[in-house]
mmCIF file of C-alpha atoms and ligand atoms in Angstrom:
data_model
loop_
_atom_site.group_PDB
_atom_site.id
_atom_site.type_symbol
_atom_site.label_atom_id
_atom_site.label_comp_id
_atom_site.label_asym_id
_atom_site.label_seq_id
_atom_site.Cartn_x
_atom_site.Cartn_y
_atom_site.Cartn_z
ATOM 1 C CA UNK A 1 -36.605 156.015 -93.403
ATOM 2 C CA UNK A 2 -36.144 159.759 -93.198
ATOM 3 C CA UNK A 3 -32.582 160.610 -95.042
ATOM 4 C CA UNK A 4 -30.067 161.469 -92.704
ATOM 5 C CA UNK A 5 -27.766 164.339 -93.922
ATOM 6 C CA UNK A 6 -24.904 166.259 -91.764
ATOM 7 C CA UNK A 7 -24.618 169.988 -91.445
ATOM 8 C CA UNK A 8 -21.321 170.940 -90.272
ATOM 9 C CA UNK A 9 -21.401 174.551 -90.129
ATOM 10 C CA UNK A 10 -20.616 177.373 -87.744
ATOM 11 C CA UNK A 11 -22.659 180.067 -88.809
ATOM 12 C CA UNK A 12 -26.235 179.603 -85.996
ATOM 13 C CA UNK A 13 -28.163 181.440 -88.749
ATOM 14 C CA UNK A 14 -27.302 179.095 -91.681
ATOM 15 C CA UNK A 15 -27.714 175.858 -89.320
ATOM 16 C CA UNK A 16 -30.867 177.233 -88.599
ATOM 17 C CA UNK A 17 -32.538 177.867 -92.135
ATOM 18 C CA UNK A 18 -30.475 175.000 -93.650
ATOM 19 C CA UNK A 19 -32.173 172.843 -90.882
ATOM 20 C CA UNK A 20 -35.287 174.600 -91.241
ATOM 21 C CA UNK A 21 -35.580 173.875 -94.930
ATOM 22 C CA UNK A 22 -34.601 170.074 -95.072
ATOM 23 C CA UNK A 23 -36.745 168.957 -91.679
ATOM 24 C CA UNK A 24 -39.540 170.550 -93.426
ATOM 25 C CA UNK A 25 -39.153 168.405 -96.293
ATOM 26 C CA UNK A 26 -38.857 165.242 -94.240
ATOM 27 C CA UNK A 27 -34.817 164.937 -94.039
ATOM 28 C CA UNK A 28 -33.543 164.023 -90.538
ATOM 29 C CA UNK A 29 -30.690 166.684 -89.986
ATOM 30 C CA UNK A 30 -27.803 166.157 -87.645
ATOM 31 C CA UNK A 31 -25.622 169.273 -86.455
ATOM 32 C CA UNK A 32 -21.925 170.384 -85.763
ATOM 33 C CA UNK A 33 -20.469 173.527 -85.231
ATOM 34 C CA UNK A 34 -16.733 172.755 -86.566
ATOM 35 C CA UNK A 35 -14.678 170.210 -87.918
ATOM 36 C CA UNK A 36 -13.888 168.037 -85.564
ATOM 37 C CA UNK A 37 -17.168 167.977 -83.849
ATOM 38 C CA UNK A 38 -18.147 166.972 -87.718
ATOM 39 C CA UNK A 39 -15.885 163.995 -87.928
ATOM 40 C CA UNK A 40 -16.541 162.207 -84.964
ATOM 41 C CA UNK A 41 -20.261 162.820 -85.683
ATOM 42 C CA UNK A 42 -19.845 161.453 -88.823
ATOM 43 C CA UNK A 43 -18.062 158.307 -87.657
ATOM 44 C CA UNK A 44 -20.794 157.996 -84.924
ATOM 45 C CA UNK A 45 -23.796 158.110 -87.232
ATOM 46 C CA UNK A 46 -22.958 157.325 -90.831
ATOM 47 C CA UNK A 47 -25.283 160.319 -92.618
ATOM 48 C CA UNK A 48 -26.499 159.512 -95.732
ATOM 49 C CA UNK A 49 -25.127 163.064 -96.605
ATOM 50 C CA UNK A 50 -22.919 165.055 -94.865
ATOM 51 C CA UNK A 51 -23.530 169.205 -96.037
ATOM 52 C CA UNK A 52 -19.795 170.725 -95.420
ATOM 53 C CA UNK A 53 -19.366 174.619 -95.063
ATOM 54 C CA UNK A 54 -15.758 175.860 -96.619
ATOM 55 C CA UNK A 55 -15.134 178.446 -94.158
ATOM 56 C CA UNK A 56 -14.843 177.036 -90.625
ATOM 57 C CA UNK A 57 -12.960 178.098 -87.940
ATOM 58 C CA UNK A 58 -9.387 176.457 -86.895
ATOM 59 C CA UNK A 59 -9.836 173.574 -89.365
ATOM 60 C CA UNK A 60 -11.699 174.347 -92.804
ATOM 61 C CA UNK A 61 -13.842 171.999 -95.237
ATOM 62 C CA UNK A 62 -11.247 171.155 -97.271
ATOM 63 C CA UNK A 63 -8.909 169.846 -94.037
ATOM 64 C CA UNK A 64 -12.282 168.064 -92.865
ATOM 65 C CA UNK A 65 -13.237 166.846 -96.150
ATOM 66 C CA UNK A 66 -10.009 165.193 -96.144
ATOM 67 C CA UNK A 67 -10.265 163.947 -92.757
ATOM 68 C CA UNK A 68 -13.411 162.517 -94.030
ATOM 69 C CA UNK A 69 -12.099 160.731 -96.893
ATOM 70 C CA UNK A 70 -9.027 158.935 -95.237
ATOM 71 C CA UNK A 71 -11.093 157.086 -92.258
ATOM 72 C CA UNK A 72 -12.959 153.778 -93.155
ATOM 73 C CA UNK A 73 -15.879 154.615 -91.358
ATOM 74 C CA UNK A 74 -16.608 158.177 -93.081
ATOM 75 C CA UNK A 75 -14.803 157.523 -96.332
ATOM 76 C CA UNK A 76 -17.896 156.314 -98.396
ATOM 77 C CA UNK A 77 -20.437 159.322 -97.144
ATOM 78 C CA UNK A 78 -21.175 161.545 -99.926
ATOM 79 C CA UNK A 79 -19.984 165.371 -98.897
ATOM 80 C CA UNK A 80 -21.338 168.506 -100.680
ATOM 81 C CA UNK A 81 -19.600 171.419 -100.288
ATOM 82 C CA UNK A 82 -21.056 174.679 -99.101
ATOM 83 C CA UNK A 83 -19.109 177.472 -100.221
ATOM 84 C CA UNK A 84 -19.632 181.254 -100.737
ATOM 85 C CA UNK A 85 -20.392 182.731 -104.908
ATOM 86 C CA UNK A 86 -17.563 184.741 -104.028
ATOM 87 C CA UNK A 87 -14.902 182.727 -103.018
ATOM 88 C CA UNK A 88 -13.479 181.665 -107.080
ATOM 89 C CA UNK A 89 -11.331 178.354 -106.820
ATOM 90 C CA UNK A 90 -13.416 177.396 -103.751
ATOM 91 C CA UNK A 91 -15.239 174.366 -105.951
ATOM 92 C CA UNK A 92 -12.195 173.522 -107.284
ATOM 93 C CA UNK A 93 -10.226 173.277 -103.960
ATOM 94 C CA UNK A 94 -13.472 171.383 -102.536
ATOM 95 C CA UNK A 95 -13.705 168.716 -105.559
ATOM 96 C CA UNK A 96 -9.968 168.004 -104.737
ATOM 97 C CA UNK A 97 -10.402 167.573 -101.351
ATOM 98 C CA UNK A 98 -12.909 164.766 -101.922
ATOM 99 C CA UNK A 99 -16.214 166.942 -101.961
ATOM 100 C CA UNK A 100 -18.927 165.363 -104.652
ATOM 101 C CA UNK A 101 -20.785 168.797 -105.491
ATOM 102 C CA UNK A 102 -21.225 172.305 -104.165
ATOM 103 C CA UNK A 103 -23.987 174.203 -103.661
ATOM 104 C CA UNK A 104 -23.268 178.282 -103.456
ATOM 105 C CA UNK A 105 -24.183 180.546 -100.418
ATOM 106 C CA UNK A 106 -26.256 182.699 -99.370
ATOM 107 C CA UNK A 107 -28.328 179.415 -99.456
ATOM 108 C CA UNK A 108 -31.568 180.204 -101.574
ATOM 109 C CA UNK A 109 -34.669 179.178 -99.608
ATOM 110 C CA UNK A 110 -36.326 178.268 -102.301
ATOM 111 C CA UNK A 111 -33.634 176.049 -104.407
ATOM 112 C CA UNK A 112 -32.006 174.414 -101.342
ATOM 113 C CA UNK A 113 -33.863 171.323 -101.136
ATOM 114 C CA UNK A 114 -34.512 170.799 -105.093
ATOM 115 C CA UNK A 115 -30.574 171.025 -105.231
ATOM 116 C CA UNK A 116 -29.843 168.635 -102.758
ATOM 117 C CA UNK A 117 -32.183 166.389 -104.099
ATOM 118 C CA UNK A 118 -30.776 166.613 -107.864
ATOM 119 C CA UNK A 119 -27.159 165.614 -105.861
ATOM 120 C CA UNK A 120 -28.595 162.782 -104.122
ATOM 121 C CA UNK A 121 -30.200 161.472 -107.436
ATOM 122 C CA UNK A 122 -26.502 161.851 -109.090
ATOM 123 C CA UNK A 123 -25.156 159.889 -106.395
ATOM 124 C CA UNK A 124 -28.045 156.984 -106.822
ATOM 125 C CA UNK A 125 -27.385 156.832 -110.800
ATOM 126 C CA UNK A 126 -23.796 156.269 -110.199
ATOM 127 C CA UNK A 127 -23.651 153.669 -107.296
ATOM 128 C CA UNK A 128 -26.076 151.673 -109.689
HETATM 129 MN MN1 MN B 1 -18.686 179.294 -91.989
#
């Protein structure tokens, strides 16, 4: 089965090539435009992997990453952050909040998928 991985973004041109870039390489890619759209999502459908942009509007990645971690049904999905090179203490923050990894924006075409896929393996080797 296809892994199932969680976008929760509000930018259309990042859901768009993020989407772009992991249905291509045989992910199956679910999509939400804020936070709370995100969480009940995530409750609904259990990802594999949920992909979490920092800067959201009304309620940001670290509030939903949060959210995330304190229900039963979401608490055990894996959540990589998304944040911008330019925002310093953003990794930090997101790690705190509950976040496994980050990966920086702009999102590099070409390094996307090879970094989500080094994540995933870090998550295998240490549920083994
Ligand atoms: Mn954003």
């Amino acid at each position: 089965m296809n892994p199932r991985v969680l976008l929760i973004e509000d930018n259309a041109q990042n859901r768009y090539l993020a989407t772009f870039l992991l249905e291509r390489s045989g992910y199956t890619v679910m999509e939400a435009v804020d936070g709370r759209a995100g969480i009940e999502l995530a409750a609904a459908t259990r990802p594999d992997l949920i992909l979490l942009d920092i800067q959201l509007p009304s309620m940001d990645g670290y509030a939903v990453a949060r959210a995330l971690r304190s229900q039963d049904a979401t608490a055990g999905i894996p959540i990589i952050a998304v944040t911008s090179y330019a925002m310093v203490g953003d990794r930090e923050k997101a790690m705190a909040a509950g976040c496994i990894g980050y990966i920086e924006k702009p999102i590099d075409p070409d390094t996307f998928v090879a970094e989500i896929a080094r994540w995933r393996a870090r998550i295998r080797g240490a549920s083994e």
